[in-house]
Amino acid sequence: MIKRTFGMAALVMACAGAMTVLPTSNAQAAEASVECDLSFNLSGWSLIYKHAEGTGTVTCNNGQTARVKITVVGGGLTAGKYHIDHGKGEISHVHSIADVYGDYAQAGAEAGVVKSSTAQVMTKGTVSLAIAGTGEGVNLGISAGKFTISKL
C-alpha cells in the first residue's frame, strides 16, 4: 500500500510539474514566430581539416535584412575543393534577425565530382537552419564542425 501511494504521489507531482512547464515552453515557441531566408555563395576546401567562406543575405518575414559572412570549419575524413552558388537556407524559431548570428552544429556527408551539392539541417539551441545548394568541384567524405553566420 505504501509503495502504491508513493508511486501515485510521484506521478501526480510529475504531471503537475509538466503542466507548470508546458505553458512557458509554448509561450516561448509562439513568440519565436519570425522566419528568415538565407541566400549565399560559399567556396572551400578540405583535406582532413575543412574550411569554407562565403557571403550571403538574410531576409526575415518581419522586414529585417542583413548582409552576412559565412564560415565553415571542421574536421573529418574529407578531401576536396568546391564552391556553392546561389545556396538557399531557411532559418526558423527566431525572435529577430539577431538570433540568426552564431555557430550552428554541423555534420554531413558530401559526395560530388564536377557538379557538387549539399543539403543539411543544423541547430543552434532552439534555432534551426536548413540549407541546400549546388555548385562545382570535387568533394568526398564525412565531416563535423560548425557553420557560423556573422555580421558583414
Coordinates of N, CA and C in Angstrom, one line a residue:
M1 N 0.8 -1.2 0.0 CA 0.0 0.0 0.0 C 0.9 1.3 0.0
I2 N 2.0 1.3 0.8 CA 2.8 2.4 0.8 C 3.5 2.7 -0.5
K3 N 4.0 1.6 -1.2 CA 4.6 1.7 -2.5 C 3.6 2.3 -3.5
R4 N 2.4 1.8 -3.5 CA 1.4 2.3 -4.5 C 1.1 3.8 -4.2
T5 N 0.9 4.2 -3.0 CA 0.6 5.6 -2.6 C 1.8 6.5 -3.0
F6 N 3.0 6.0 -2.7 CA 4.2 6.8 -3.1 C 4.3 6.9 -4.6
G7 N 4.1 5.9 -5.3 CA 4.1 5.9 -6.8 C 3.1 6.8 -7.4
M8 N 1.9 6.8 -6.8 CA 0.8 7.7 -7.3 C 1.2 9.2 -7.0
A9 N 1.7 9.4 -5.8 CA 2.1 10.8 -5.5 C 3.2 11.3 -6.4
A10 N 4.1 10.4 -6.7 CA 5.2 10.8 -7.6 C 4.6 11.1 -9.0
L11 N 3.7 10.3 -9.5 CA 3.1 10.5 -10.8 C 2.3 11.9 -10.8
V12 N 1.5 12.1 -9.7 CA 0.8 13.4 -9.7 C 1.7 14.6 -9.7
M13 N 2.8 14.5 -8.9 CA 3.8 15.6 -8.8 C 4.4 15.8 -10.2
A14 N 4.8 14.7 -10.9 CA 5.4 14.8 -12.2 C 4.4 15.5 -13.2
C15 N 3.2 15.1 -13.2 CA 2.2 15.7 -14.1 C 2.0 17.2 -13.7
A16 N 1.9 17.5 -12.5 CA 1.8 18.9 -12.1 C 3.0 19.7 -12.5
G17 N 4.1 19.2 -12.4 CA 5.3 19.8 -12.8 C 5.3 20.0 -14.3
A18 N 4.9 19.0 -15.1 CA 4.8 19.1 -16.5 C 3.8 20.2 -17.0
M19 N 2.7 20.3 -16.2 CA 1.7 21.3 -16.6 C 2.2 22.7 -16.3
T20 N 3.0 22.8 -15.3 CA 3.6 24.1 -15.0 C 4.6 24.5 -16.1
V21 N 5.4 23.6 -16.6 CA 6.4 23.9 -17.6 C 5.8 24.1 -19.0
L22 N 4.8 23.3 -19.4 CA 4.3 23.4 -20.7 C 3.8 24.8 -21.2
P23 N 3.0 25.5 -20.4 CA 2.6 26.8 -20.9 C 3.8 27.8 -21.2
T24 N 4.9 27.7 -20.3 CA 6.0 28.6 -20.5 C 6.7 28.2 -21.9
S25 N 6.9 26.9 -22.1 CA 7.5 26.5 -23.4 C 6.7 26.9 -24.6
N26 N 5.4 26.7 -24.5 CA 4.5 27.0 -25.6 C 4.5 28.5 -25.9
A27 N 4.6 29.3 -24.8 CA 4.6 30.8 -24.9 C 5.9 31.2 -25.6
Q28 N 7.0 30.6 -25.3 CA 8.3 30.9 -25.9 C 8.3 30.5 -27.3
A29 N 7.8 29.4 -27.7 CA 7.7 28.9 -29.0 C 6.8 29.8 -29.9
A30 N 5.7 30.2 -29.3 CA 4.8 31.1 -30.0 C 5.4 32.5 -30.3
E31 N 6.2 33.0 -29.4 CA 6.9 34.2 -29.5 C 8.0 34.2 -30.6
A32 N 8.6 33.0 -30.9 CA 9.6 32.9 -31.8 C 9.0 32.5 -33.2
S33 N 8.2 33.4 -33.7 CA 7.5 33.2 -34.9 C 8.1 33.8 -36.2
V34 N 9.3 34.4 -36.1 CA 9.9 35.0 -37.2 C 10.6 33.9 -38.0
E35 N 10.4 33.9 -39.3 CA 11.1 33.0 -40.2 C 12.0 33.8 -41.1
C36 N 13.2 33.3 -41.3 CA 14.2 34.0 -42.1 C 14.7 33.1 -43.3
D37 N 15.1 33.8 -44.4 CA 15.7 33.0 -45.5 C 17.1 33.5 -45.7
L38 N 18.0 32.6 -46.0 CA 19.4 32.9 -46.3 C 19.7 32.5 -47.7
S39 N 20.3 33.5 -48.5 CA 20.8 33.2 -49.8 C 22.3 33.4 -49.7
F40 N 23.1 32.5 -50.3 CA 24.6 32.5 -50.0 C 25.4 31.9 -51.2
N41 N 26.6 32.3 -51.2 CA 27.6 31.7 -52.1 C 28.8 31.3 -51.1
L42 N 29.4 30.1 -51.4 CA 30.3 29.6 -50.5 C 31.4 28.8 -51.2
S43 N 32.6 29.0 -50.9 CA 33.7 28.1 -51.5 C 34.7 27.7 -50.4
G44 N 35.2 26.5 -50.7 CA 36.1 26.0 -49.6 C 36.9 24.8 -50.1
W45 N 37.6 24.2 -49.2 CA 38.4 23.0 -49.4 C 38.5 22.2 -48.2
S46 N 38.9 20.9 -48.3 CA 39.0 20.1 -47.2 C 40.1 19.0 -47.5
L47 N 40.9 18.8 -46.5 CA 41.8 17.7 -46.5 C 42.0 17.3 -45.0
I48 N 41.2 16.5 -44.5 CA 41.0 16.2 -43.1 C 40.4 17.4 -42.4
Y49 N 41.1 18.6 -42.5 CA 40.5 19.8 -41.9 C 39.6 20.5 -43.0
K50 N 38.5 21.0 -42.7 CA 37.5 21.6 -43.6 C 37.4 23.1 -43.4
H51 N 37.5 23.9 -44.4 CA 37.4 25.3 -44.3 C 36.7 25.9 -45.5
A52 N 35.7 26.7 -45.3 CA 35.0 27.4 -46.4 C 34.5 28.7 -45.9
E53 N 34.5 29.7 -46.8 CA 34.0 31.0 -46.5 C 33.1 31.5 -47.6
G54 N 32.2 32.4 -47.2 CA 31.3 33.0 -48.2 C 30.5 34.2 -47.6
T55 N 29.6 34.7 -48.5 CA 28.8 35.8 -48.0 C 27.4 35.5 -48.4
G56 N 26.4 36.2 -47.8 CA 25.0 36.0 -48.1 C 24.2 37.1 -47.6
T57 N 22.9 36.9 -47.8 CA 21.9 37.9 -47.3 C 20.8 37.1 -46.5
V58 N 20.5 37.6 -45.3 CA 19.4 37.1 -44.5 C 18.2 38.0 -44.7
T59 N 17.0 37.5 -45.0 CA 15.8 38.3 -45.1 C 14.8 37.6 -44.3
C60 N 14.2 38.4 -43.3 CA 13.2 37.8 -42.4 C 11.8 38.3 -42.8
N61 N 10.8 37.6 -42.4 CA 9.4 38.0 -42.7 C 8.9 39.1 -41.8
N62 N 9.7 39.6 -40.9 CA 9.3 40.8 -40.1 C 10.0 42.1 -40.8
G63 N 10.6 42.0 -42.0 CA 11.2 43.1 -42.7 C 12.6 43.3 -42.4
Q64 N 13.3 42.6 -41.5 CA 14.7 42.8 -41.2 C 15.5 42.1 -42.3
T65 N 16.6 42.7 -42.7 CA 17.5 42.2 -43.7 C 18.9 42.5 -43.3
A66 N 19.9 41.6 -43.6 CA 21.3 41.9 -43.3 C 22.2 41.1 -44.3
R67 N 23.3 41.7 -44.6 CA 24.4 41.0 -45.3 C 25.2 40.3 -44.3
V68 N 25.6 39.0 -44.6 CA 26.3 38.2 -43.6 C 27.5 37.5 -44.2
K69 N 28.4 37.2 -43.3 CA 29.6 36.4 -43.6 C 29.3 35.0 -43.1
I70 N 29.7 34.0 -43.9 CA 29.6 32.6 -43.5 C 30.9 31.9 -43.5
T71 N 31.2 31.2 -42.4 CA 32.4 30.5 -42.2 C 32.1 29.1 -41.8
V72 N 32.7 28.1 -42.4 CA 32.5 26.7 -42.1 C 33.9 26.1 -41.8
V73 N 34.0 25.6 -40.6 CA 35.3 24.9 -40.2 C 34.9 23.6 -39.5
G74 N 35.8 22.6 -39.6 CA 35.6 21.3 -39.0 C 36.7 20.4 -39.4
G75 N 36.4 19.1 -39.2 CA 37.3 18.1 -39.5 C 36.6 16.8 -39.7
G76 N 37.3 15.8 -40.2 CA 36.7 14.5 -40.5 C 37.5 13.8 -41.6
L77 N 36.9 12.9 -42.2 CA 37.5 12.1 -43.3 C 37.1 12.7 -44.6
T78 N 37.6 13.9 -45.0 CA 37.1 14.6 -46.2 C 38.3 15.0 -47.0
A79 N 38.0 15.2 -48.3 CA 39.0 15.7 -49.3 C 38.3 16.4 -50.4
G80 N 38.8 17.5 -50.8 CA 38.1 18.2 -52.0 C 38.2 19.7 -52.0
K81 N 37.8 20.2 -53.1 CA 37.7 21.7 -53.3 C 36.3 21.9 -54.0
Y82 N 35.6 22.9 -53.6 CA 34.3 23.1 -54.1 C 33.8 24.5 -53.9
H83 N 32.7 24.9 -54.6 CA 32.0 26.1 -54.4 C 30.5 25.9 -54.6
I84 N 29.7 26.6 -53.8 CA 28.3 26.5 -53.9 C 27.8 27.9 -54.3
D85 N 27.1 27.9 -55.4 CA 26.5 29.2 -55.9 C 25.0 29.2 -55.7
H86 N 24.5 30.3 -55.3 CA 23.0 30.5 -55.1 C 22.4 29.5 -54.1
G87 N 23.1 29.3 -53.0 CA 22.6 28.4 -52.0 C 21.4 29.0 -51.3
K88 N 20.6 28.2 -50.7 CA 19.4 28.7 -50.0 C 19.3 28.1 -48.7
G89 N 18.8 28.8 -47.7 CA 18.6 28.3 -46.4 C 17.3 28.9 -45.8
E90 N 16.8 28.1 -44.9 CA 15.6 28.5 -44.1 C 16.0 28.5 -42.6
I91 N 15.7 29.6 -41.9 CA 16.1 29.7 -40.5 C 14.7 29.9 -39.7
S92 N 14.5 29.0 -38.8 CA 13.2 29.1 -38.1 C 13.5 29.1 -36.5
H93 N 12.4 29.5 -35.9 CA 12.4 29.6 -34.4 C 13.2 30.8 -33.9
V94 N 13.1 31.9 -34.6 CA 13.9 33.1 -34.1 C 12.9 34.2 -33.7
H95 N 13.3 35.1 -32.8 CA 12.6 36.2 -32.4 C 12.8 37.5 -33.3
S96 N 14.1 37.6 -33.7 CA 14.5 38.7 -34.6 C 15.8 38.2 -35.3
I97 N 16.3 39.1 -36.2 CA 17.4 38.7 -37.0 C 18.7 38.5 -36.1
A98 N 18.7 39.1 -34.9 CA 19.8 38.9 -34.0 C 20.0 37.5 -33.6
D99 N 18.9 36.7 -33.6 CA 19.0 35.3 -33.2 C 19.7 34.4 -34.3
V100 N 19.8 35.0 -35.5 CA 20.4 34.2 -36.7 C 21.9 34.1 -36.5
Y101 N 22.6 35.1 -35.9 CA 24.0 35.1 -35.8 C 24.5 34.1 -34.8
G102 N 25.7 33.4 -35.1 CA 26.3 32.5 -34.2 C 26.7 31.2 -34.9
D103 N 27.1 30.2 -34.1 CA 27.6 29.0 -34.5 C 26.5 27.9 -34.5
Y104 N 26.4 27.2 -35.6 CA 25.4 26.1 -35.8 C 26.2 24.8 -35.8
A105 N 25.8 23.8 -35.1 CA 26.4 22.5 -35.1 C 26.2 21.9 -36.5
Q106 N 27.2 21.3 -37.1 CA 27.1 20.8 -38.4 C 27.7 19.4 -38.5
A107 N 27.1 18.5 -39.2 CA 27.6 17.2 -39.5 C 27.1 16.8 -40.9
G108 N 27.9 16.2 -41.7 CA 27.3 15.8 -43.0 C 28.2 14.9 -43.8
A109 N 27.6 14.4 -44.8 CA 28.4 13.6 -45.8 C 28.3 14.3 -47.1
E110 N 29.4 14.4 -47.8 CA 29.5 15.1 -49.1 C 30.0 14.1 -50.1
A111 N 29.4 14.3 -51.3 CA 30.0 13.5 -52.5 C 29.7 14.3 -53.7
G112 N 30.7 14.4 -54.6 CA 30.4 15.1 -55.8 C 31.7 15.2 -56.6
V113 N 31.5 15.1 -57.9 CA 32.6 15.3 -58.9 C 32.1 16.2 -60.0
V114 N 32.7 17.3 -60.2 CA 32.3 18.4 -61.2 C 31.0 19.1 -60.6
K115 N 29.9 18.4 -60.6 CA 28.7 19.0 -60.0 C 28.6 18.6 -58.6
S116 N 28.6 19.5 -57.7 CA 28.6 19.2 -56.3 C 27.3 19.7 -55.6
S117 N 26.8 19.1 -54.6 CA 25.6 19.5 -53.9 C 25.7 19.3 -52.4
T118 N 24.9 20.0 -51.7 CA 24.8 19.8 -50.3 C 23.4 20.1 -49.8
A119 N 23.0 19.4 -48.7 CA 21.7 19.6 -48.1 C 21.9 19.2 -46.6
Q120 N 21.7 20.1 -45.7 CA 21.9 19.9 -44.3 C 20.9 20.6 -43.4
V121 N 20.7 20.1 -42.2 CA 19.9 20.7 -41.2 C 20.8 20.9 -40.0
M122 N 20.9 22.1 -39.5 CA 21.8 22.4 -38.4 C 21.0 23.1 -37.3
T123 N 21.5 23.1 -36.1 CA 20.9 23.8 -35.0 C 21.8 24.6 -34.1
K124 N 21.2 25.6 -33.5 CA 21.9 26.5 -32.6 C 20.9 26.7 -31.5
G125 N 20.9 25.9 -30.4 CA 19.9 26.0 -29.4 C 18.6 25.6 -30.0
T126 N 17.6 26.5 -29.9 CA 16.3 26.2 -30.5 C 16.1 26.6 -31.9
V127 N 17.1 27.4 -32.4 CA 17.1 27.9 -33.8 C 17.5 26.8 -34.8
S128 N 16.8 26.6 -35.8 CA 17.1 25.6 -36.9 C 17.5 26.3 -38.2
L129 N 18.5 25.7 -38.9 CA 18.9 26.2 -40.2 C 19.0 25.0 -41.1
A130 N 18.2 25.1 -42.2 CA 18.2 24.0 -43.2 C 18.8 24.7 -44.5
I131 N 19.9 24.1 -45.0 CA 20.5 24.7 -46.2 C 20.5 23.7 -47.4
A132 N 20.5 24.2 -48.6 CA 20.6 23.4 -49.8 C 21.3 24.2 -50.8
G133 N 22.2 23.6 -51.6 CA 22.8 24.3 -52.7 C 23.5 23.4 -53.6
T134 N 23.8 23.9 -54.8 CA 24.6 23.1 -55.8 C 25.7 24.0 -56.3
G135 N 26.7 23.3 -56.8 CA 27.9 24.1 -57.3 C 28.8 23.1 -58.1
E136 N 30.1 23.4 -58.1 CA 31.0 22.6 -58.8 C 32.2 22.4 -58.0
G137 N 32.9 21.3 -58.3 CA 34.1 20.9 -57.6 C 34.2 19.4 -57.3
V138 N 35.1 19.1 -56.5 CA 35.3 17.7 -56.1 C 35.3 17.6 -54.6
N139 N 34.4 16.9 -54.0 CA 34.4 16.7 -52.6 C 33.9 15.3 -52.2
L140 N 34.5 14.8 -51.2 CA 34.2 13.4 -50.8 C 34.5 13.3 -49.3
G141 N 33.6 12.7 -48.5 CA 33.9 12.4 -47.2 C 32.8 12.7 -46.2
I142 N 33.1 12.5 -44.9 CA 32.2 12.7 -43.8 C 32.9 13.7 -42.9
S143 N 32.2 14.7 -42.4 CA 32.8 15.7 -41.6 C 31.8 16.2 -40.5
A144 N 32.4 16.9 -39.5 CA 31.6 17.5 -38.4 C 32.3 18.8 -38.1
G145 N 31.6 19.8 -37.7 CA 32.2 21.1 -37.4 C 31.1 22.1 -37.1
K146 N 31.4 23.4 -37.5 CA 30.5 24.4 -37.2 C 30.3 25.3 -38.4
F147 N 29.1 25.8 -38.6 CA 28.7 26.7 -39.6 C 28.3 28.0 -38.9
T148 N 29.1 29.1 -39.2 CA 29.0 30.3 -38.4 C 28.4 31.4 -39.3
I149 N 27.4 32.1 -38.9 CA 26.8 33.3 -39.5 C 27.2 34.5 -38.7
S150 N 27.8 35.5 -39.3 CA 28.2 36.7 -38.5 C 27.9 37.9 -39.4
K151 N 27.8 39.1 -38.7 CA 27.6 40.3 -39.4 C 28.7 40.6 -40.4
L152 N 28.4 41.2 -41.5 CA 29.4 41.5 -42.5 C 29.8 43.0 -42.3

